[in-house]
Short mmCIF file of C-alpha atoms in Angstrom, two decimals:
data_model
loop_
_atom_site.label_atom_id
_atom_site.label_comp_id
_atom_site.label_asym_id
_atom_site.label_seq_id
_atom_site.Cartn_x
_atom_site.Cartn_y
_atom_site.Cartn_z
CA UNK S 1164 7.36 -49.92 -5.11
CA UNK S 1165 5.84 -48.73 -7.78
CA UNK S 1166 6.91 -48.70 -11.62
CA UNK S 1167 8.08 -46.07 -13.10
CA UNK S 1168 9.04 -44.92 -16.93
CA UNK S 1169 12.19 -45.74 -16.11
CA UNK S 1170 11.28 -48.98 -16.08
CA UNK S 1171 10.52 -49.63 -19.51
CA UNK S 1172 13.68 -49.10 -21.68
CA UNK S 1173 15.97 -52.24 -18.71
CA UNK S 1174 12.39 -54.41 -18.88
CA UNK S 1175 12.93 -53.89 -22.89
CA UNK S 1176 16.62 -54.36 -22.86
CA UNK S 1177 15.90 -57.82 -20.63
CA UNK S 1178 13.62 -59.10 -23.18
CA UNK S 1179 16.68 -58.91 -25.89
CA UNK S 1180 18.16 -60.71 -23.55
CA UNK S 1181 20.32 -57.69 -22.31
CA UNK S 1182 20.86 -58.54 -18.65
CA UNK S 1183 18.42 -59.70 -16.10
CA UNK S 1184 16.83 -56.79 -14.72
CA UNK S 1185 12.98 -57.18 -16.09
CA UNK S 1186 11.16 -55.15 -13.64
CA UNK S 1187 7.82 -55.45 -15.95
CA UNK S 1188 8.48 -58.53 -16.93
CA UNK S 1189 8.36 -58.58 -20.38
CA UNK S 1190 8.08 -61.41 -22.43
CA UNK S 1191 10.94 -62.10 -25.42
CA UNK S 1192 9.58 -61.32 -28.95
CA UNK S 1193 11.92 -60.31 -32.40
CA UNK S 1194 10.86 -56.60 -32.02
CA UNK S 1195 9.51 -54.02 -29.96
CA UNK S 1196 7.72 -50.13 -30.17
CA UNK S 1197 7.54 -47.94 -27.49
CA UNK S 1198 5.08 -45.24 -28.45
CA UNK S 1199 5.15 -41.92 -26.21
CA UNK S 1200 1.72 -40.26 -26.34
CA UNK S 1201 2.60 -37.15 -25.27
CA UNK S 1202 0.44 -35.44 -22.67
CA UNK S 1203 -1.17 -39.10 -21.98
CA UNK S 1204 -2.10 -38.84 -18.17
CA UNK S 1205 -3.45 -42.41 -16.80
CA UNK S 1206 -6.08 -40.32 -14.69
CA UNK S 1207 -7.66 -38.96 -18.01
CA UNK S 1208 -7.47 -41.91 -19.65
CA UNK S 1209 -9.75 -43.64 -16.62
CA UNK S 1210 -11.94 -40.75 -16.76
CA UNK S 1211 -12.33 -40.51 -20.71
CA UNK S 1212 -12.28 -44.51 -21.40
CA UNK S 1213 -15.03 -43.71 -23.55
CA UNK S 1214 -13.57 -41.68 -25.97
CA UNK S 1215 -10.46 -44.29 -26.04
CA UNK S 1216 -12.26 -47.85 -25.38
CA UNK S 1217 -9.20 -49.50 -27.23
CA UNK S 1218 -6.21 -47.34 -25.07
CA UNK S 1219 -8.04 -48.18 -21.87
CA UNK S 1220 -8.53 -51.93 -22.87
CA UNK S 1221 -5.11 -53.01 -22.86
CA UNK S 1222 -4.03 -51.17 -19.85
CA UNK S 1223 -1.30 -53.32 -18.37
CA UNK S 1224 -0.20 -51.18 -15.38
CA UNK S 1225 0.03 -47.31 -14.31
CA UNK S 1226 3.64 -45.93 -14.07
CA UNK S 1227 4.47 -43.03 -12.25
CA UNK S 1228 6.72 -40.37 -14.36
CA UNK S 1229 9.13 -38.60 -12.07
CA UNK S 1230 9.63 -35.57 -10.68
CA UNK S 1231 9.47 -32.75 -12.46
CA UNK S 1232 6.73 -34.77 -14.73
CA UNK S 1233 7.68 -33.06 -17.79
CA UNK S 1234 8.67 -33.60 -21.22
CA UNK S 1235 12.39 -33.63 -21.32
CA UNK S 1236 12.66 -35.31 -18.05
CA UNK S 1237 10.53 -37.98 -18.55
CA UNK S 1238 11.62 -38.69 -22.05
CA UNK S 1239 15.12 -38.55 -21.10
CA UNK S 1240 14.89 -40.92 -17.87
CA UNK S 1241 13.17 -43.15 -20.10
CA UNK S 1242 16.10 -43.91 -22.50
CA UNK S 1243 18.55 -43.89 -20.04
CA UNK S 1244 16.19 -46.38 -17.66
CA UNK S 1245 17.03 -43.65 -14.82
CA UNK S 1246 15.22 -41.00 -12.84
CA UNK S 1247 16.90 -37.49 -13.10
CA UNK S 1248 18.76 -37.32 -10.63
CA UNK S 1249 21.18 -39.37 -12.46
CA UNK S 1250 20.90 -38.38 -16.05
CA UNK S 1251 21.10 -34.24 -15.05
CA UNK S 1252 18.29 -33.25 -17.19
CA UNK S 1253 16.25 -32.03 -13.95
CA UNK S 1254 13.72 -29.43 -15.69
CA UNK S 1255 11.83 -28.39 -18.09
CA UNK S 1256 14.38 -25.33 -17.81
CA UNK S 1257 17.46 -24.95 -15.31
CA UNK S 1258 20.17 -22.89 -14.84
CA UNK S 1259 23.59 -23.97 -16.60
CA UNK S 1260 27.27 -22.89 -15.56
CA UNK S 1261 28.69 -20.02 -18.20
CA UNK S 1262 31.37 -17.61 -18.54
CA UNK S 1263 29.22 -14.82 -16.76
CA UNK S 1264 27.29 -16.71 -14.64
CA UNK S 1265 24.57 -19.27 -14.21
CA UNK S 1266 22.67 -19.02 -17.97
CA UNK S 1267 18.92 -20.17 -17.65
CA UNK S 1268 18.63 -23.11 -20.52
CA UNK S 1269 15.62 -24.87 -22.13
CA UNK S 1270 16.04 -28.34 -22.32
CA UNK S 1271 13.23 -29.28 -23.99
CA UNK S 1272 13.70 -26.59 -27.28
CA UNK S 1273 17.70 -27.26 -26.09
CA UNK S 1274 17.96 -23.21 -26.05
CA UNK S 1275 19.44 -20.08 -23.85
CA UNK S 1276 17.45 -18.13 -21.77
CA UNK S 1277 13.97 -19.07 -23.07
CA UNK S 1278 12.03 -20.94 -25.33
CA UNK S 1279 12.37 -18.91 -28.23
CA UNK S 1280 16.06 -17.89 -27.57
CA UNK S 1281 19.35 -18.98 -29.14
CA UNK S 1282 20.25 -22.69 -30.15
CA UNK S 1283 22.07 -23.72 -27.29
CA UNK S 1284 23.69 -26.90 -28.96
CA UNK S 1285 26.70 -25.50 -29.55
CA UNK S 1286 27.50 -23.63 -26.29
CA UNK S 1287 26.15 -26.48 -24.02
CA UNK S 1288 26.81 -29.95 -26.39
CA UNK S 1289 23.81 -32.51 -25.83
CA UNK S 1290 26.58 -35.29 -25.26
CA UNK S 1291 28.12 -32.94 -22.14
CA UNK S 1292 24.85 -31.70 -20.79
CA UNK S 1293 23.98 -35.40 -20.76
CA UNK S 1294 26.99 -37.66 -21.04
CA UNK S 1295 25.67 -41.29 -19.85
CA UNK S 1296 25.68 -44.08 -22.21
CA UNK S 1297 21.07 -44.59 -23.07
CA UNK S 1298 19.81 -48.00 -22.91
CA UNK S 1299 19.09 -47.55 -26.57
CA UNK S 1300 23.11 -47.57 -27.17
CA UNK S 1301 23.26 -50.69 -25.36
CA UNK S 1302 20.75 -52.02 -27.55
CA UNK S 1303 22.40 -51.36 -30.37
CA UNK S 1304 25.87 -52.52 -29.04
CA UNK S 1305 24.28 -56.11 -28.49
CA UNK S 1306 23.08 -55.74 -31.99
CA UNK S 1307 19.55 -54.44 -31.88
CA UNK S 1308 18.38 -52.59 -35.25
CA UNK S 1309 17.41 -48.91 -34.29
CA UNK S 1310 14.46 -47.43 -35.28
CA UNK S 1311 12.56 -43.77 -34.36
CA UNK S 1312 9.31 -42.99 -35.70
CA UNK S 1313 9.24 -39.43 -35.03
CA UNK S 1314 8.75 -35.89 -36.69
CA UNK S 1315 11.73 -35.16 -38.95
CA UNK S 1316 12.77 -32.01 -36.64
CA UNK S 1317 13.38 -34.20 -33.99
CA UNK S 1318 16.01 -36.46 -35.04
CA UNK S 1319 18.90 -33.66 -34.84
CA UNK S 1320 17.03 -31.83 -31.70
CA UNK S 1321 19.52 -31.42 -28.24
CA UNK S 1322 17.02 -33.68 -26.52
CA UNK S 1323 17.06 -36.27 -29.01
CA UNK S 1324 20.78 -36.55 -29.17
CA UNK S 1325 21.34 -35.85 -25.09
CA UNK S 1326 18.82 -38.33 -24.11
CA UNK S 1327 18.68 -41.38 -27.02
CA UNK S 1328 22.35 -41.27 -28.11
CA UNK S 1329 21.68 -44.22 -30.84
CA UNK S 1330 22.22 -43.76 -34.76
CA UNK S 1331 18.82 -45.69 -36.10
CA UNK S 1332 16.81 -45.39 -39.21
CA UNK S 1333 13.96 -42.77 -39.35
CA UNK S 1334 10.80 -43.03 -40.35
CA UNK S 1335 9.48 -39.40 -40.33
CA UNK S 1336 6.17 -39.09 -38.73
CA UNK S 1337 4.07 -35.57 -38.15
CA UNK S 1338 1.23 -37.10 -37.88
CA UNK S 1339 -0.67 -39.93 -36.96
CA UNK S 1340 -1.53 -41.24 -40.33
CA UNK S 1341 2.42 -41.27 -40.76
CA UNK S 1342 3.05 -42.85 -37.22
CA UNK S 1343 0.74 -45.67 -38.37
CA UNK S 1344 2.68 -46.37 -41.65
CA UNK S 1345 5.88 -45.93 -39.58
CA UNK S 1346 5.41 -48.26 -37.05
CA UNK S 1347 4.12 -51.15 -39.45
CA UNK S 1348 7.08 -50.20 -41.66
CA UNK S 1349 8.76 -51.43 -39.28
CA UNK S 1350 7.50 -54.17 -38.09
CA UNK S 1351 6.86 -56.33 -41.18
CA UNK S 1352 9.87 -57.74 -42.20
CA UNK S 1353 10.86 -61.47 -42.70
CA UNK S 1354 14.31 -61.52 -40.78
CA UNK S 1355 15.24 -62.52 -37.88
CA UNK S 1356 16.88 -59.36 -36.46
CA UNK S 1357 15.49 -57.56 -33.66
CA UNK S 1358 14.46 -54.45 -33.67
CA UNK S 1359 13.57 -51.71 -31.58
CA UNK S 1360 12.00 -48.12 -32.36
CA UNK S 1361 10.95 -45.39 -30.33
CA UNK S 1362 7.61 -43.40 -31.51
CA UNK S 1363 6.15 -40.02 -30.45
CA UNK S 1364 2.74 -38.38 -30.94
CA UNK S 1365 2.73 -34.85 -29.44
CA UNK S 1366 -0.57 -33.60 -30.67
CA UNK S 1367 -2.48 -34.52 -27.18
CA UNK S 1368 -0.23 -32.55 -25.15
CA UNK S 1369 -0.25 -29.54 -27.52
CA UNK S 1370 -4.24 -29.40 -27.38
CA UNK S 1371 -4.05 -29.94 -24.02
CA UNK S 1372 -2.35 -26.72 -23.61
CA UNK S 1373 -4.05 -24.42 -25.53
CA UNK S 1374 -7.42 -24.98 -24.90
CA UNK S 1375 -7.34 -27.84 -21.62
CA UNK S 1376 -7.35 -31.23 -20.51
CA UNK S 1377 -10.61 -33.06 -20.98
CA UNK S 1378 -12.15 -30.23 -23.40
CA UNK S 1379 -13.57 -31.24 -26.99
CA UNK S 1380 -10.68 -30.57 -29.03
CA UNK S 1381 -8.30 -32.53 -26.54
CA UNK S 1382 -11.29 -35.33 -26.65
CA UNK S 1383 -10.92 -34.96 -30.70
CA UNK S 1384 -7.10 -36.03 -30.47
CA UNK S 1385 -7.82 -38.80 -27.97
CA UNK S 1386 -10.36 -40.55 -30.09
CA UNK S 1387 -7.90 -40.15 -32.88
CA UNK S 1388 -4.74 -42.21 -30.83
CA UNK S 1389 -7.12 -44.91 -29.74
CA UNK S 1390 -8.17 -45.42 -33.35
CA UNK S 1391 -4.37 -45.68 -34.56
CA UNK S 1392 -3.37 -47.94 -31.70
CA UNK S 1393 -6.72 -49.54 -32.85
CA UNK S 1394 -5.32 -50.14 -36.17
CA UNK S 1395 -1.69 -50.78 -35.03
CA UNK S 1396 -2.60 -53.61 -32.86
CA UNK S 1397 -5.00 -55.14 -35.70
CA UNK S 1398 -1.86 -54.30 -38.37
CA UNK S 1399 1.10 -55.60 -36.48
CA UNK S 1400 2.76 -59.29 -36.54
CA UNK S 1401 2.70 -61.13 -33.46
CA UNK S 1402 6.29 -61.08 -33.95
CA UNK S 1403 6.22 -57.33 -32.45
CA UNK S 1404 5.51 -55.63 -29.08
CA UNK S 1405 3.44 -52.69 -28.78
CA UNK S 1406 4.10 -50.70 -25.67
CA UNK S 1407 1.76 -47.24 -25.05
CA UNK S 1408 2.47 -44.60 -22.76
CA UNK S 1409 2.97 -40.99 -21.70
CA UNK S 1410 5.23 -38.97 -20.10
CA UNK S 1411 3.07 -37.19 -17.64
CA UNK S 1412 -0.81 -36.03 -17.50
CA UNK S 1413 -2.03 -32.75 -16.99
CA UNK S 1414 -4.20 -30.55 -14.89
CA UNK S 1415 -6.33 -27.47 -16.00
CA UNK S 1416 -4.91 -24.30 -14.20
CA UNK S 1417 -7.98 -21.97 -12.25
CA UNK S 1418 -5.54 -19.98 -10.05
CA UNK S 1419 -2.76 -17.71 -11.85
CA UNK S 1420 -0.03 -16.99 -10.00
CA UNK S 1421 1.76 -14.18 -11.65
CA UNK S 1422 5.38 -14.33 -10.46
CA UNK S 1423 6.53 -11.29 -12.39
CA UNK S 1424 3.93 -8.96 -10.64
CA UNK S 1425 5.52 -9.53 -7.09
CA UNK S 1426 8.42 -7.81 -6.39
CA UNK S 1427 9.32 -9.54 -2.95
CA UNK S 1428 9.66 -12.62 -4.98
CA UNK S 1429 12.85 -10.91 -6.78
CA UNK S 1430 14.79 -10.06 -3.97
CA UNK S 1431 18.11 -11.73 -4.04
CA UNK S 1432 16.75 -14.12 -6.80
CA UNK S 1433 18.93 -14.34 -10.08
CA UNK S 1434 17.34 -16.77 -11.94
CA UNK S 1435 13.67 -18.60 -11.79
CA UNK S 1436 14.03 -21.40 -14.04
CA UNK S 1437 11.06 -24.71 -14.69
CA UNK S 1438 7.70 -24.14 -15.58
CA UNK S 1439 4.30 -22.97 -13.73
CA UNK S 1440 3.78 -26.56 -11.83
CA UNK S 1441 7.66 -26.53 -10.96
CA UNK S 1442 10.02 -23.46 -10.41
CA UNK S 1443 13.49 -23.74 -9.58
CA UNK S 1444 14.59 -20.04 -7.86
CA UNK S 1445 18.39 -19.80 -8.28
CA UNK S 1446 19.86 -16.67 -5.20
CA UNK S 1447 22.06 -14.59 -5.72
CA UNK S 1448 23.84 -15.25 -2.49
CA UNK S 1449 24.21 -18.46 -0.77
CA UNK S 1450 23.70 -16.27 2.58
CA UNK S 1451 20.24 -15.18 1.14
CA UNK S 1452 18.36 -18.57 1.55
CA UNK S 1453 16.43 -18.60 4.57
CA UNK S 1454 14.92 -15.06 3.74
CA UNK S 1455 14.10 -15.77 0.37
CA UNK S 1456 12.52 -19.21 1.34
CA UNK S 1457 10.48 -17.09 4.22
CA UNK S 1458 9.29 -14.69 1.41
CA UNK S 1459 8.66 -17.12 -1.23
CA UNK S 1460 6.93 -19.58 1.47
CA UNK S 1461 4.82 -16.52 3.19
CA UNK S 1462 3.91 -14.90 -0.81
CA UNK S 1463 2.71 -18.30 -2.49
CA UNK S 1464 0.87 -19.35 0.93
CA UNK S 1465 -1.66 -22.20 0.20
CA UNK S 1466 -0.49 -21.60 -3.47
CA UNK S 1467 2.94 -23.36 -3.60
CA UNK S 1468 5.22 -25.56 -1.40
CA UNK S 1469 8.60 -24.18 -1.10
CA UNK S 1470 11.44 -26.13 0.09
CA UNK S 1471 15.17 -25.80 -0.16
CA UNK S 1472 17.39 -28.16 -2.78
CA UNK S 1473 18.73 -29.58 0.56
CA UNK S 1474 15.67 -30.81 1.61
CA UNK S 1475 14.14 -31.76 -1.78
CA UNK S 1476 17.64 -33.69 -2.50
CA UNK S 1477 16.85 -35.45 1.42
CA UNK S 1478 13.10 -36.39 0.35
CA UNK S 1479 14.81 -37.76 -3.27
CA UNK S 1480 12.45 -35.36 -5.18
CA UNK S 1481 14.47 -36.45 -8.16
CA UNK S 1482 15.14 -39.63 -7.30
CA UNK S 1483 16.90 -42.18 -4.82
CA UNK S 1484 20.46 -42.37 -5.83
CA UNK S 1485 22.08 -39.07 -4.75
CA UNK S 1486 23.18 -36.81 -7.69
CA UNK S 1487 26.71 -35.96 -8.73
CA UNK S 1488 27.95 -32.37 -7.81
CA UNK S 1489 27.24 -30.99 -11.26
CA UNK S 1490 23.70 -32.10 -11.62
CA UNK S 1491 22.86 -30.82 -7.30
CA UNK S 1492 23.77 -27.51 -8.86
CA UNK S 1493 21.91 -27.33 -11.71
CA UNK S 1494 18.95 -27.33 -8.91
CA UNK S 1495 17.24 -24.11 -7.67
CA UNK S 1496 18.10 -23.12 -4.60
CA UNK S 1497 14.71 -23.05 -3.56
CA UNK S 1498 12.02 -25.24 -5.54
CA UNK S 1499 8.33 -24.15 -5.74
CA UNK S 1500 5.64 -26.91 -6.38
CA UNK S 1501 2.38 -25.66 -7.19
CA UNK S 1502 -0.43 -27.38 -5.21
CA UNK S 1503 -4.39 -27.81 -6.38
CA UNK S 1504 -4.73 -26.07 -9.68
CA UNK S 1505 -2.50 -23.19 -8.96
CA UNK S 1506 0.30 -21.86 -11.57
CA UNK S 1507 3.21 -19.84 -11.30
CA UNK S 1508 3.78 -17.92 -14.46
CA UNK S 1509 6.32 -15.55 -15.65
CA UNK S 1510 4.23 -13.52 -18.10
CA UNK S 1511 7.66 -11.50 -19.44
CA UNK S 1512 9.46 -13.94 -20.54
CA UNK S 1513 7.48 -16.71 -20.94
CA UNK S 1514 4.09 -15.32 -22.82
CA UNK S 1515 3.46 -18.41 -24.96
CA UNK S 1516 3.59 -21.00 -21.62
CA UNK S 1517 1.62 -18.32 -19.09
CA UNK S 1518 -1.12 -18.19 -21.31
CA UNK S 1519 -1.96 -22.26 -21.56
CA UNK S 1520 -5.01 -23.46 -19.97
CA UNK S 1521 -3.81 -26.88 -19.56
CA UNK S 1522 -0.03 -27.48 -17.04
CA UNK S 1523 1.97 -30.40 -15.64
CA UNK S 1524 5.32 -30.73 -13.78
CA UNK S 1525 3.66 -31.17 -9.76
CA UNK S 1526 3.21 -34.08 -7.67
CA UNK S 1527 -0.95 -34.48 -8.46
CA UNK S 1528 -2.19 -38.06 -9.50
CA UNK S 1529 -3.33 -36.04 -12.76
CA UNK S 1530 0.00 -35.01 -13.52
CA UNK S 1531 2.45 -37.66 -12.14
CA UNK S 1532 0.30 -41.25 -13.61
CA UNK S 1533 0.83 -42.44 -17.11
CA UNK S 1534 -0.75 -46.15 -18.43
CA UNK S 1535 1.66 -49.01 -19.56
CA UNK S 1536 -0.40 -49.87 -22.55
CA UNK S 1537 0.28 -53.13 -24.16
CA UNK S 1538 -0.53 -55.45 -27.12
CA UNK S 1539 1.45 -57.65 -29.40
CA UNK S 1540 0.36 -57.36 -32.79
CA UNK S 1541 -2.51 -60.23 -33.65
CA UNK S 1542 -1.91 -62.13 -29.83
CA UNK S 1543 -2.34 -58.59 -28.11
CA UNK S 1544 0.07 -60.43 -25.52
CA UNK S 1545 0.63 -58.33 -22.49
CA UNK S 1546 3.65 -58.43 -20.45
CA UNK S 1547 3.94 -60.51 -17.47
CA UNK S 1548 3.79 -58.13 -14.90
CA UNK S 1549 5.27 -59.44 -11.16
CA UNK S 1550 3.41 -58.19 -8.04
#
């Protein structure tokens, strides 16, 4: 079977010597990073090892993301060491329960109806949305100093506090020169205490977007991570673990799919929720279902796969352990999975995302592959990895 970002967080916990499940095998050592590059595909990495000869290097394994590969997914079933199915964050947007009805939600901005709309934290509490104890709080209950090396925004965000749960000490970090200094902050100590922090970079994915996958400015930004984790793994003690990854790749989008300008889409449809790799159609009536799935199926042709949360749920989509009742419903109805290089976009109400060249979320290698990237400071040790 193969790894997955859930992975990471029990292999970490193991090497505290936090139970024995060590799926990557990870040797013991006083502290440990895990750095998300966001937008870091393994795929583009293979196919760009030139711009990033130290990233591709010290590739210790590819992982595989999860379904929906997307931001607050991924980065959510890796600090809870669990695919979504059993942490409930199943999109980059789903529909919530409310007073008046199923309320689309953003989990990645944590707000209603769109992107740009209200703060949802106080309506939907990160803690409820989310409730399950993070492998971060059990590091810190067996008495591991926490650490985040992350923009300053983040450290308050709904996704922060839904999916890492654990008070730590911040090292603010907008960019990569401040990432660097972070990180080695960090690490250079003389106690014996372990440590653990969680880093972010979101610059690659952002480029990505705007102007695509693979193109000079996304290039740029590569060059510029493999020359910090350069530096980081020439800068760190031995006495610390450098672990690399993303939380999904990316694919450039040459067929728009333009979800708004089809009416027989909308029939009996209350809600379309995810993002232009994923959708998640929420009916209006349970009796509804096989005509909408006909219509969607028969409109989005070679476009799309459409299947019904039923089946998705029997082909663990989201993961193998069957979801509680209140996550199954925060599932479309009907899920959409754009195939090739096809996008479903929702110009109306989602101008800023319909207009990006570059799109993840589907099951593509491009999309669904991140590296395992790993050094240890001057003995750029690798974890033992079991076959």
């Amino acid at each position: 079977m193969p790894y997955t970002l859930a992975d990471i967080l029990p292999s970490v916990a193991a090497s505290f010597g936090l139970g024995t499940d060590n799926p990557l095998g990870l040797a013991p050592n006083r502290d440990v990073v895990v750095l998300v590059i966001d937008g870091l595909g393994a795929e583009l990495l293979a196919r760009n090892r030139g711009a990033a000869p130290t990233l591709a290097a010290h590739v210790a394994t590819t992982l595989t993301a999860g379904f929906p590969a997307t931001t607050p997914v991924s980065l959510t079933s890796l600090a809870m060491g669990a695919p979504c199915a059993t942490h409930g964050i199943i999109g980059y947007s789903f529909a919530l329960p409310g007073s008046g009805g199923p309320r689309l939600f953003n989990a990645l901005r944590w707000r209603l109806d769109s992107a740009t709309g209200d703060d949802a934290r106080d309506a939907y509490p990160p803690e409820t949305v989310q409730p399950r104890a993070s492998r971060l709080q059990d590091l810190a209950a067996h008495g591991v100093e926490m650490h985040y090396v992350i923009p300053e925004y983040q450290r308050d965000s709904g996704l922060t506090r839904a999916a890492f749960r654990a008070a730590g000490t911040l090292h603010p970090a907008a960019d990569l020169d401040a990432l660097r200094s972070g990180i080695l902050s960090f690490a250079t100590h003389s106690g014996t205490s372990q440590r653990f922090a969680y880093a972010y970079f979101a610059d690659l994915d952002y480029t990505g977007h705007l102007h695509g996958p693979e193109s000079p400015q996304w290039l740029a930004i590569l060059r510029e991570v493999d020359a910090c984790v350069a530096d980081l793994l020439a800068g760190l003690p031995a006495t610390c673990t450098l672990l690399v990854t993303g939380d999904h790749g990316m694919i450039q989008a040459d067929t728009v799919i333009d979800l708004d300008a089809r009416d027989l889409l909308h029939r009996d449809v209350r809600l379309i929720g995810g993002e232009a790799r994923v959708r998640h159609v929420y009916l209006e009536r349970a009796d509804a279902l096989t005509d909408a799935l006909a219509r969607w199926t028969g409109e989005l042709s070679t476009h799309a796969r459409v299947v019904t949360r039923e089946q998705a749920l029997d082909e663990h989509w989201f993961g193998r352990t069957p979801p509680e009742p209140v996550v199954t419903r925060r599932i479309g109805d009907l899920i959409a999975v754009a195939e090739g290089r096809s996008v479903l976009v929702r110009p109306a109400g989602e101008p800023l995302e319909s207009s990006m060249l570059g799109h993840h979320g589907a099951w593509t290698a491009d999309e669904q592959l991140v590296p395992l990237i790993t050094g240890s400071g001057e003995s750029e040790a690798r974890p033992r990895l079991r076959s």
